[in-house]
Short mmCIF file of C-alpha atoms and ligand atoms in Angstrom, two decimals:
data_model
loop_
_atom_site.label_atom_id
_atom_site.label_comp_id
_atom_site.label_asym_id
_atom_site.label_seq_id
_atom_site.Cartn_x
_atom_site.Cartn_y
_atom_site.Cartn_z
CA MET Q 1 6.49 -11.86 -5.10
CA ASN Q 2 5.07 -13.40 -1.92
CA PHE Q 3 1.87 -12.35 -0.13
CA ARG Q 4 3.70 -10.11 2.32
CA GLU Q 5 5.49 -8.15 -0.40
CA ALA Q 6 2.32 -7.84 -2.47
CA VAL Q 7 0.44 -6.47 0.55
CA LEU Q 8 3.19 -4.00 1.43
CA ARG Q 9 3.53 -2.75 -2.13
CA GLY Q 10 -0.19 -2.72 -2.92
CA ILE Q 11 0.36 -2.11 -6.61
CA ALA Q 12 3.14 -3.56 -8.77
CA PRO Q 13 6.00 -1.29 -9.97
CA ASP Q 14 4.60 -1.38 -13.53
CA ARG Q 15 1.24 -0.21 -12.11
CA GLY Q 16 -0.26 -3.65 -12.70
CA LEU Q 17 -2.25 -5.57 -10.11
CA TYR Q 18 -0.98 -8.59 -8.21
CA PHE Q 19 -2.72 -11.85 -8.99
CA PRO Q 20 -2.06 -15.35 -7.61
CA LEU Q 21 0.17 -17.44 -9.88
CA HIS Q 22 -1.82 -20.46 -8.87
CA ILE Q 23 -5.39 -20.65 -7.58
CA PRO Q 24 -5.68 -23.62 -5.23
CA GLY Q 25 -8.86 -25.67 -4.75
CA PHE Q 26 -10.67 -26.03 -1.43
CA ALA Q 27 -9.91 -29.28 0.40
CA SER Q 28 -12.35 -31.99 -0.67
CA GLY Q 29 -15.36 -32.32 1.59
CA PHE Q 30 -14.91 -28.84 3.07
CA LEU Q 31 -17.78 -27.29 1.15
CA GLU Q 32 -20.16 -30.21 1.60
CA SER Q 33 -19.50 -30.88 5.27
CA ASP Q 34 -22.63 -30.66 7.40
CA SER Q 35 -20.77 -29.75 10.56
CA GLU Q 36 -21.57 -26.52 12.42
CA LEU Q 37 -20.66 -23.41 10.43
CA ASP Q 38 -17.61 -21.69 11.81
CA PRO Q 39 -16.76 -18.45 10.01
CA VAL Q 40 -13.14 -18.56 11.19
CA GLU Q 41 -12.70 -22.07 9.81
CA ILE Q 42 -14.13 -20.89 6.48
CA GLY Q 43 -11.85 -17.85 6.64
CA LEU Q 44 -8.82 -20.09 7.14
CA ALA Q 45 -9.81 -22.30 4.22
CA CYS Q 46 -10.05 -19.20 2.01
CA MET Q 47 -6.96 -17.31 3.18
CA LYS Q 48 -4.37 -19.86 4.30
CA PRO Q 49 -3.45 -20.86 0.73
CA TYR Q 50 -2.52 -17.22 0.01
CA ALA Q 51 -1.30 -15.80 3.33
CA GLY Q 52 -0.16 -19.00 5.08
CA GLY Q 53 3.44 -18.67 3.89
CA GLU Q 54 4.04 -15.37 5.71
CA ILE Q 55 1.51 -15.42 8.55
CA SER Q 56 1.56 -18.30 11.03
CA PRO Q 57 -1.63 -20.38 11.36
CA THR Q 58 -2.23 -19.18 14.93
CA ARG Q 59 -1.74 -15.52 13.99
CA LEU Q 60 -3.99 -15.93 10.95
CA GLU Q 61 -6.64 -17.54 13.10
CA SER Q 62 -6.55 -14.70 15.62
CA ILE Q 63 -6.69 -12.12 12.82
CA LEU Q 64 -9.74 -13.85 11.36
CA GLN Q 65 -11.42 -14.01 14.76
CA GLN Q 66 -11.13 -10.22 15.04
CA VAL Q 67 -12.21 -9.65 11.45
CA LEU Q 68 -15.23 -11.94 11.54
CA GLU Q 69 -16.67 -10.89 14.89
CA PHE Q 70 -19.90 -9.52 13.40
CA PRO Q 71 -22.71 -11.53 11.75
CA PHE Q 72 -23.49 -11.99 8.03
CA PRO Q 73 -27.24 -12.69 8.06
CA ILE Q 74 -29.23 -13.89 5.08
CA VAL Q 75 -32.74 -12.39 4.91
CA PRO Q 76 -35.18 -14.16 2.55
CA LEU Q 77 -37.47 -11.83 0.58
CA THR Q 78 -39.29 -14.30 -1.70
CA GLU Q 79 -39.13 -18.03 -2.27
CA ASN Q 80 -36.28 -17.62 -4.75
CA MET Q 81 -34.54 -14.49 -3.54
CA ALA Q 82 -32.71 -13.39 -0.41
CA THR Q 83 -30.30 -10.67 0.60
CA LEU Q 84 -26.93 -11.25 2.21
CA GLU Q 85 -26.38 -8.44 4.71
CA LEU Q 86 -22.76 -7.38 4.83
CA PHE Q 87 -23.21 -4.15 6.81
CA HIS Q 88 -23.01 -5.29 10.41
CA GLY Q 89 -19.37 -4.25 10.89
CA PRO Q 90 -18.19 -1.10 12.70
CA THR Q 91 -18.59 1.28 9.73
CA LEU Q 92 -21.78 -0.37 8.45
CA ALA Q 93 -20.31 -1.38 5.08
CA PHE Q 94 -18.99 -4.64 3.64
CA LYS Q 95 -15.56 -3.07 3.31
CA ASP Q 96 -14.99 -3.59 7.04
CA VAL Q 97 -14.02 -7.21 6.33
CA GLY Q 98 -11.24 -6.42 3.88
CA ALA Q 99 -10.06 -3.29 5.69
CA ARG Q 100 -9.80 -5.00 9.07
CA PHE Q 101 -8.03 -7.99 7.57
CA MET Q 102 -5.54 -5.80 5.79
CA ALA Q 103 -4.86 -3.56 8.81
CA ARG Q 104 -4.06 -6.59 10.94
CA CYS Q 105 -1.82 -8.10 8.26
CA LEU Q 106 0.16 -4.87 8.02
CA GLY Q 107 0.33 -4.76 11.82
CA ALA Q 108 1.86 -8.25 11.73
CA PHE Q 109 4.29 -7.33 8.93
CA THR Q 110 5.58 -3.98 10.24
CA GLU Q 111 5.71 -5.00 13.92
CA SER Q 112 9.22 -6.40 13.65
CA GLU Q 113 10.61 -3.80 11.24
CA GLY Q 114 10.46 -0.60 13.27
CA LYS Q 115 9.81 1.36 10.04
CA SER Q 116 6.76 3.44 9.30
CA LEU Q 117 4.38 2.94 6.44
CA THR Q 118 1.88 5.29 4.83
CA VAL Q 119 -1.39 3.81 3.66
CA LEU Q 120 -2.71 5.89 0.77
CA VAL Q 121 -6.33 5.34 -0.06
CA ALA Q 122 -8.75 6.81 -2.56
CA THR Q 123 -12.39 6.51 -1.60
CA SER Q 124 -15.71 7.05 -3.31
CA GLY Q 125 -17.34 6.93 0.12
CA ASP Q 126 -17.16 3.71 2.06
CA THR Q 127 -13.57 2.53 1.65
CA GLY Q 128 -12.11 5.46 3.55
CA GLY Q 129 -14.35 4.99 6.57
CA ALA Q 130 -13.67 1.26 6.77
CA VAL Q 131 -9.92 1.82 6.37
CA ALA Q 132 -9.85 4.65 8.93
CA ASP Q 133 -11.66 2.47 11.46
CA GLY Q 134 -9.57 -0.62 10.68
CA PHE Q 135 -6.23 1.23 11.01
CA LEU Q 136 -7.05 3.63 13.83
CA GLY Q 137 -4.24 3.51 16.38
CA VAL Q 138 -2.18 0.86 14.51
CA ASP Q 139 1.46 1.64 15.43
CA GLY Q 140 3.83 2.64 12.64
CA VAL Q 141 1.06 3.14 10.11
CA GLU Q 142 -0.10 6.55 8.87
CA VAL Q 143 -3.31 6.63 6.85
CA VAL Q 144 -3.99 9.32 4.23
CA ILE Q 145 -7.45 9.25 2.66
CA LEU Q 146 -8.37 11.08 -0.57
CA TYR Q 147 -12.07 11.67 -1.13
CA PRO Q 148 -13.98 13.69 -3.74
CA ARG Q 149 -15.37 16.94 -2.32
CA GLY Q 150 -19.17 17.07 -2.01
CA LYS Q 151 -19.60 13.55 -3.40
CA VAL Q 152 -19.82 11.54 -0.19
CA SER Q 153 -22.73 11.46 2.25
CA ASP Q 154 -22.70 13.34 5.56
CA ILE Q 155 -22.19 10.18 7.60
CA GLN Q 156 -19.46 8.98 5.24
CA GLN Q 157 -17.69 12.31 5.54
CA ARG Q 158 -17.72 12.06 9.35
CA GLN Q 159 -16.36 8.55 9.16
CA LEU Q 160 -13.46 9.87 7.08
CA THR Q 161 -12.67 13.04 8.97
CA ALA Q 162 -13.60 12.57 12.62
CA HIS Q 163 -10.91 10.10 13.75
CA GLY Q 164 -7.74 12.17 14.05
CA GLN Q 165 -4.72 10.31 15.48
CA ASN Q 166 -2.93 8.51 12.62
CA ILE Q 167 -5.72 9.23 10.13
CA THR Q 168 -5.65 12.28 7.76
CA ALA Q 169 -8.34 13.13 5.21
CA LEU Q 170 -7.58 15.07 2.00
CA GLU Q 171 -10.61 16.63 0.32
CA VAL Q 172 -10.01 16.50 -3.45
CA GLU Q 173 -11.51 18.92 -5.94
CA GLY Q 174 -12.62 16.25 -8.43
CA ALA Q 175 -14.22 12.81 -8.79
CA PHE Q 176 -13.28 9.44 -7.30
CA ASP Q 177 -11.36 8.51 -10.43
CA ASP Q 178 -9.18 11.61 -9.91
CA CYS Q 179 -8.47 10.50 -6.34
CA GLN Q 180 -7.56 7.04 -7.57
CA GLU Q 181 -5.31 8.46 -10.27
CA MET Q 182 -3.45 10.60 -7.69
CA VAL Q 183 -2.86 7.57 -5.48
CA LYS Q 184 -1.54 5.56 -8.42
CA THR Q 185 0.76 8.43 -9.39
CA ALA Q 186 2.19 8.78 -5.88
CA PHE Q 187 3.06 5.08 -5.87
CA VAL Q 188 5.36 5.40 -8.85
CA ASP Q 189 6.71 8.88 -8.03
CA GLU Q 190 10.50 8.56 -7.68
CA ASP Q 191 10.67 11.65 -5.46
CA PHE Q 192 9.36 9.62 -2.52
CA LYS Q 193 12.18 7.05 -2.73
CA GLY Q 194 13.92 6.78 0.63
CA ARG Q 195 11.50 9.27 2.21
CA LYS Q 196 8.17 7.47 2.32
CA ARG Q 197 7.00 3.92 2.04
CA PHE Q 198 3.52 3.64 0.60
CA THR Q 199 0.96 0.97 0.37
CA SER Q 200 -2.58 1.01 -0.89
CA ALA Q 201 -5.68 0.00 1.04
CA ASN Q 202 -7.93 0.14 -2.01
CA SER Q 203 -9.58 -3.04 -3.19
CA ILE Q 204 -6.59 -3.57 -5.48
CA ASN Q 205 -4.58 -4.64 -2.41
CA VAL Q 206 -4.66 -8.42 -2.18
CA ALA Q 207 -5.16 -8.27 1.62
CA ARG Q 208 -8.40 -6.34 1.10
CA TRP Q 209 -9.57 -8.12 -1.95
CA LEU Q 210 -9.14 -11.80 -1.11
CA PRO Q 211 -10.80 -12.04 2.35
CA GLN Q 212 -14.03 -10.92 0.68
CA MET Q 213 -14.27 -14.52 -0.56
CA ILE Q 214 -15.22 -15.56 2.94
CA TYR Q 215 -18.83 -14.35 3.04
CA PHE Q 216 -19.59 -15.78 -0.40
CA VAL Q 217 -18.53 -19.18 0.93
CA LEU Q 218 -20.38 -18.63 4.21
CA ALA Q 219 -23.55 -17.85 2.27
CA TYR Q 220 -23.08 -20.90 0.06
CA ARG Q 221 -22.65 -23.13 3.10
CA LYS Q 222 -25.77 -21.70 4.73
CA LEU Q 223 -27.89 -22.07 1.59
CA ARG Q 224 -26.57 -25.41 0.41
CA ILE Q 225 -29.84 -27.03 1.48
CA GLN Q 226 -31.62 -25.17 -1.33
CA ASN Q 227 -30.09 -27.52 -3.86
CA ARG Q 228 -30.69 -25.00 -6.63
CA PRO Q 229 -28.20 -23.12 -8.76
CA LEU Q 230 -27.08 -20.16 -6.69
CA VAL Q 231 -26.73 -16.77 -8.34
CA TYR Q 232 -24.97 -13.84 -6.69
CA ALA Q 233 -25.91 -10.26 -7.62
CA VAL Q 234 -23.17 -7.91 -6.44
CA PRO Q 235 -23.53 -4.11 -6.43
CA SER Q 236 -20.26 -3.19 -8.13
CA GLY Q 237 -18.00 -0.16 -8.46
CA ASN Q 238 -14.36 -1.16 -8.59
CA PHE Q 239 -15.41 -4.83 -9.06
CA GLY Q 240 -13.27 -6.12 -6.17
CA ASN Q 241 -16.11 -7.69 -4.24
CA ILE Q 242 -17.58 -9.59 -7.17
CA CYS Q 243 -14.12 -10.68 -8.29
CA ALA Q 244 -13.53 -12.15 -4.81
CA GLY Q 245 -16.76 -14.14 -5.16
CA MET Q 246 -15.55 -15.42 -8.51
CA MET Q 247 -12.21 -16.41 -6.96
CA ALA Q 248 -14.16 -18.49 -4.42
CA TRP Q 249 -15.96 -20.13 -7.33
CA LYS Q 250 -12.63 -20.79 -9.04
CA MET Q 251 -11.45 -22.46 -5.81
CA GLY Q 252 -14.41 -24.84 -6.01
CA MET Q 253 -17.43 -23.08 -4.49
CA PRO Q 254 -20.43 -24.03 -6.68
CA ALA Q 255 -22.21 -21.05 -8.25
CA ALA Q 256 -24.48 -20.70 -11.26
CA HIS Q 257 -23.75 -17.11 -12.17
CA PHE Q 258 -22.42 -13.78 -10.95
CA ILE Q 259 -24.19 -10.55 -11.86
CA ALA Q 260 -22.39 -7.24 -11.49
CA ALA Q 261 -25.07 -4.65 -10.73
CA VAL Q 262 -23.99 -1.15 -11.68
CA ASN Q 263 -25.48 2.34 -11.84
CA ALA Q 264 -25.19 4.73 -14.81
CA ASN Q 265 -21.43 4.07 -14.85
CA ASP Q 266 -21.82 1.22 -17.32
CA THR Q 267 -18.37 0.67 -18.83
CA ILE Q 268 -18.56 -3.08 -18.25
CA VAL Q 269 -22.10 -3.43 -19.64
CA ARG Q 270 -20.79 -1.91 -22.86
CA TYR Q 271 -17.63 -4.00 -22.74
CA MET Q 272 -19.62 -7.23 -22.44
CA GLU Q 273 -21.70 -6.22 -25.46
CA THR Q 274 -18.97 -5.00 -27.76
CA GLY Q 275 -15.60 -6.09 -26.40
CA ALA Q 276 -14.45 -2.47 -26.39
CA TYR Q 277 -13.29 -1.16 -23.01
CA GLU Q 278 -14.15 2.53 -23.15
CA PRO Q 279 -14.52 4.31 -19.81
CA GLN Q 280 -16.40 7.60 -20.00
CA ALA Q 281 -16.45 10.49 -17.55
CA THR Q 282 -17.65 9.31 -14.14
CA ARG Q 283 -21.29 10.05 -13.47
CA GLN Q 284 -22.57 10.94 -10.04
CA THR Q 285 -25.44 8.74 -8.84
CA LEU Q 286 -27.44 7.83 -5.73
CA SER Q 287 -25.27 4.73 -5.24
CA ASN Q 288 -22.14 6.84 -4.96
CA ALA Q 289 -19.80 4.09 -3.75
CA MET Q 290 -20.23 2.63 -7.24
CA ASP Q 291 -19.50 5.83 -9.16
CA VAL Q 292 -16.52 4.31 -10.92
CA SER Q 293 -16.08 4.33 -14.67
CA ASP Q 294 -12.71 2.57 -14.89
CA PRO Q 295 -13.04 -0.35 -12.47
CA SER Q 296 -9.55 -1.46 -11.40
CA ASN Q 297 -10.43 -5.05 -10.56
CA PHE Q 298 -12.16 -5.93 -13.80
CA ILE Q 299 -8.82 -6.98 -15.24
CA ARG Q 300 -8.60 -9.63 -12.52
CA ILE Q 301 -11.97 -11.02 -13.60
CA LEU Q 302 -10.69 -11.15 -17.17
CA GLN Q 303 -7.59 -12.94 -15.92
CA LEU Q 304 -9.78 -15.68 -14.40
CA PHE Q 305 -11.04 -16.37 -17.93
CA ARG Q 306 -7.78 -15.71 -19.77
CA SER Q 307 -9.45 -12.65 -21.26
CA ASP Q 308 -11.96 -14.79 -23.16
CA ARG Q 309 -15.09 -12.63 -23.18
CA PHE Q 310 -17.33 -15.44 -24.40
CA GLU Q 311 -16.21 -17.86 -21.68
CA LEU Q 312 -16.63 -15.04 -19.19
CA SER Q 313 -20.19 -14.33 -20.31
CA ARG Q 314 -21.32 -17.81 -19.25
CA MET Q 315 -20.48 -17.10 -15.60
CA PHE Q 316 -20.72 -13.34 -15.48
CA SER Q 317 -22.95 -10.57 -16.72
CA CYS Q 318 -23.34 -6.90 -15.95
CA ARG Q 319 -26.56 -4.88 -15.71
CA SER Q 320 -26.98 -1.15 -15.29
CA PHE Q 321 -29.84 0.79 -13.63
CA SER Q 322 -30.72 4.46 -13.48
CA ASP Q 323 -31.30 6.50 -10.33
CA GLY Q 324 -35.02 6.62 -11.13
CA LYS Q 325 -35.20 2.82 -11.13
CA THR Q 326 -33.12 2.68 -7.98
CA ARG Q 327 -35.55 4.96 -6.11
CA ARG Q 328 -38.53 2.91 -7.30
CA ALA Q 329 -36.77 -0.29 -6.26
CA LEU Q 330 -36.18 1.08 -2.75
CA SER Q 331 -39.89 1.79 -2.46
CA ASP Q 332 -40.84 -1.56 -4.04
CA ILE Q 333 -38.65 -3.62 -1.74
CA TYR Q 334 -40.12 -1.82 1.23
CA LYS Q 335 -43.74 -2.14 0.14
CA ARG Q 336 -43.61 -5.69 -1.18
CA HIS Q 337 -41.16 -7.29 1.21
CA SER Q 338 -41.17 -4.95 4.25
CA TYR Q 339 -37.43 -4.66 3.82
CA THR Q 340 -35.38 -1.47 3.89
CA ALA Q 341 -32.55 -1.61 1.35
CA ASP Q 342 -29.88 0.98 0.63
CA PRO Q 343 -29.37 2.40 -2.90
CA HIS Q 344 -26.48 -0.01 -3.64
CA GLY Q 345 -28.42 -3.06 -2.51
CA ALA Q 346 -31.41 -1.78 -4.52
CA VAL Q 347 -29.32 -1.84 -7.70
CA GLY Q 348 -28.33 -5.42 -6.82
CA TYR Q 349 -31.99 -6.29 -6.27
CA LEU Q 350 -32.97 -4.92 -9.69
CA ALA Q 351 -30.25 -6.89 -11.45
CA LEU Q 352 -31.23 -10.07 -9.64
CA ARG Q 353 -34.94 -9.61 -10.26
CA ASP Q 354 -34.37 -9.26 -14.01
CA TYR Q 355 -32.08 -12.28 -14.06
CA LEU Q 356 -34.57 -14.45 -12.15
CA LYS Q 357 -37.31 -13.54 -14.61
CA GLU Q 358 -35.14 -15.11 -17.30
CA HIS Q 359 -33.95 -18.01 -15.10
CA PRO Q 360 -36.90 -18.97 -12.88
CA LYS Q 361 -35.23 -22.15 -11.54
CA ALA Q 362 -32.34 -20.27 -9.96
CA TYR Q 363 -32.04 -19.07 -6.38
CA GLY Q 364 -30.59 -15.60 -6.05
CA LEU Q 365 -28.77 -13.64 -3.38
CA PHE Q 366 -28.18 -9.92 -3.71
CA LEU Q 367 -25.52 -8.45 -1.47
CA GLU Q 368 -26.55 -5.58 0.79
CA THR Q 369 -23.26 -3.72 0.87
CA ALA Q 370 -24.14 -0.79 3.15
CA HIS Q 371 -26.57 0.02 5.95
CA PRO Q 372 -29.48 2.14 4.64
CA ILE Q 373 -28.79 4.80 7.28
CA LYS Q 374 -25.60 5.74 5.40
CA PHE Q 375 -27.83 6.97 2.56
CA ARG Q 376 -30.51 8.24 4.81
CA GLU Q 377 -31.96 11.04 2.70
CA THR Q 378 -32.39 8.95 -0.44
CA VAL Q 379 -33.84 6.01 1.45
CA GLU Q 380 -36.21 8.05 3.62
CA ARG Q 381 -37.51 9.93 0.62
CA SER Q 382 -38.03 6.73 -1.37
CA ILE Q 383 -39.86 4.81 1.32
CA ASP Q 384 -41.53 7.88 2.81
CA ARG Q 385 -40.59 6.99 6.34
CA GLU Q 386 -37.93 8.00 8.86
CA LEU Q 387 -35.10 5.61 9.65
CA PRO Q 388 -34.03 5.11 13.27
CA LEU Q 389 -30.43 6.23 13.94
CA PRO Q 390 -28.12 3.47 15.23
CA ASP Q 391 -26.24 4.48 18.42
CA SER Q 392 -22.84 4.34 16.73
CA ILE Q 393 -24.01 6.90 14.18
CA GLN Q 394 -25.44 9.21 16.84
CA ASP Q 395 -22.02 9.34 18.53
CA LEU Q 396 -20.28 9.95 15.23
CA LEU Q 397 -22.48 12.90 14.27
CA GLN Q 398 -21.45 14.67 17.47
CA LYS Q 399 -17.77 14.62 16.52
CA PRO Q 400 -16.21 17.50 14.57
CA GLY Q 401 -14.49 16.50 11.30
CA ARG Q 402 -11.20 17.82 9.88
CA SER Q 403 -9.84 17.61 6.36
CA ILE Q 404 -7.26 19.33 4.15
CA PRO Q 405 -8.47 20.66 0.78
CA VAL Q 406 -6.34 19.75 -2.28
CA ARG Q 407 -6.80 20.62 -5.92
CA ASN Q 408 -4.26 18.50 -7.78
CA TYR Q 409 -1.51 15.91 -7.46
CA GLU Q 410 1.16 18.53 -6.70
CA GLU Q 411 -0.72 19.60 -3.58
CA VAL Q 412 -1.14 16.00 -2.46
CA LYS Q 413 2.58 15.45 -2.95
CA ALA Q 414 3.47 18.62 -1.06
CA TYR Q 415 1.38 17.47 1.88
CA LEU Q 416 2.93 14.00 1.91
CA LEU Q 417 6.47 15.39 1.74
CA SER Q 418 5.76 17.74 4.63
CA GLN Q 419 5.05 14.77 6.91
CA PRO Q 420 7.83 12.77 8.62
CA GLY Q 421 8.35 9.29 7.18
CA ILE Q 422 10.41 6.06 7.23
C1 PLP U 501 -17.42 -0.05 -2.34
C2 PLP U 501 -18.86 -0.31 -2.41
C3 PLP U 501 -19.42 -1.03 -3.47
C4 PLP U 501 -18.59 -1.49 -4.66
O1 PLP U 501 -17.70 -2.52 -4.32
P1 PLP U 501 -16.51 -2.87 -5.32
O2 PLP U 501 -15.76 -3.98 -4.66
O3 PLP U 501 -15.71 -1.63 -5.47
O4 PLP U 501 -17.14 -3.28 -6.60
C5 PLP U 501 -20.77 -1.29 -3.45
N1 PLP U 501 -21.56 -0.85 -2.44
C6 PLP U 501 -21.06 -0.16 -1.41
C7 PLP U 501 -21.97 0.31 -0.35
C8 PLP U 501 -19.70 0.12 -1.35
O5 PLP U 501 -19.21 0.81 -0.33
#
């Protein structure tokens, strides 16, 4: 399977995930070069080995220019800890990078075909908004978003439902895992053969997953001067983001350790302790984009270590934090460091802080995966202060939203079959 086919299919026919047969190394000298940092150059170094066979170098470069047009600042909080802000894209979440990259890849792939494609996406909050924005107005591509009713924030809901055009939102009676299950079922449902062509825009799609390597490498290049082992704490739900960071490490980016920071949905914490993979019912938390109990991408992390849990534990650990601790962390970060985090970043901060207590020589970065305004109520209550509304959000809140309620897979299927395809 080449990159193009893997992107178009999203998930393999046996419901498995695509994974590179061979993980290439970065060209020697690339990581150590002292030349001016150019995000597009770093993007090319990350993505050309995977996408270069099906996307020409000039097209790939122009895609990356559009994807990487916003900044990825690093904000130091203490002498051994900083945050990498990934929320300066159009929907204020890190998922903008992967979603925009994928939308433009699909644009390039379907352009010549004259056939339509339906992007099916399950979201716990942020994915849907980033995908809707990334795909809005892309010719030949319909986007259908499934989100769990009452489990996304007000701003997230607007980002899912206010676009119109080629974007449709289905409001599912259930949890994120139910949405994900419905999407997976539709992919293998024979009744759509010859009537609909689906692809996924979830983090399982290689075109969303792999470009997330870029900001890990960018951060490494910016912090190289530190000359200390660099630890990344990544707020994790479906584990795509952290797995991308680990792919960058596998390609040669030096890193000391990766910490997956999770909320009460602690399947991987338990797996790392016992070796038993036992997802439980999904629990709703303040960091709702991480309310995932059966993280799809974890299997890719295992694959990087040939499923050897002990080898894995040298480079990777997972730590879980309650909502109570998350609230206190939001307040702590604000009081001690005059920094406003969001609940996801706060979980990352907690994981990193604990790790640094045990490893005082390390330098740690926690990823800020969403703008605090997206979780306004929680943040404002925790820091006891009002957050200013960014202009883009003010516009969004004026727009009416529209979604279609669905209760089960049959209703999702009925909707999809009622729409023209191919
Ligand atoms: C999606 C999301 C995450 C989790 O990322 P994964 O790649 O699914 O692990 C964390 N924080 C925010 C704000 C998100 O939107």
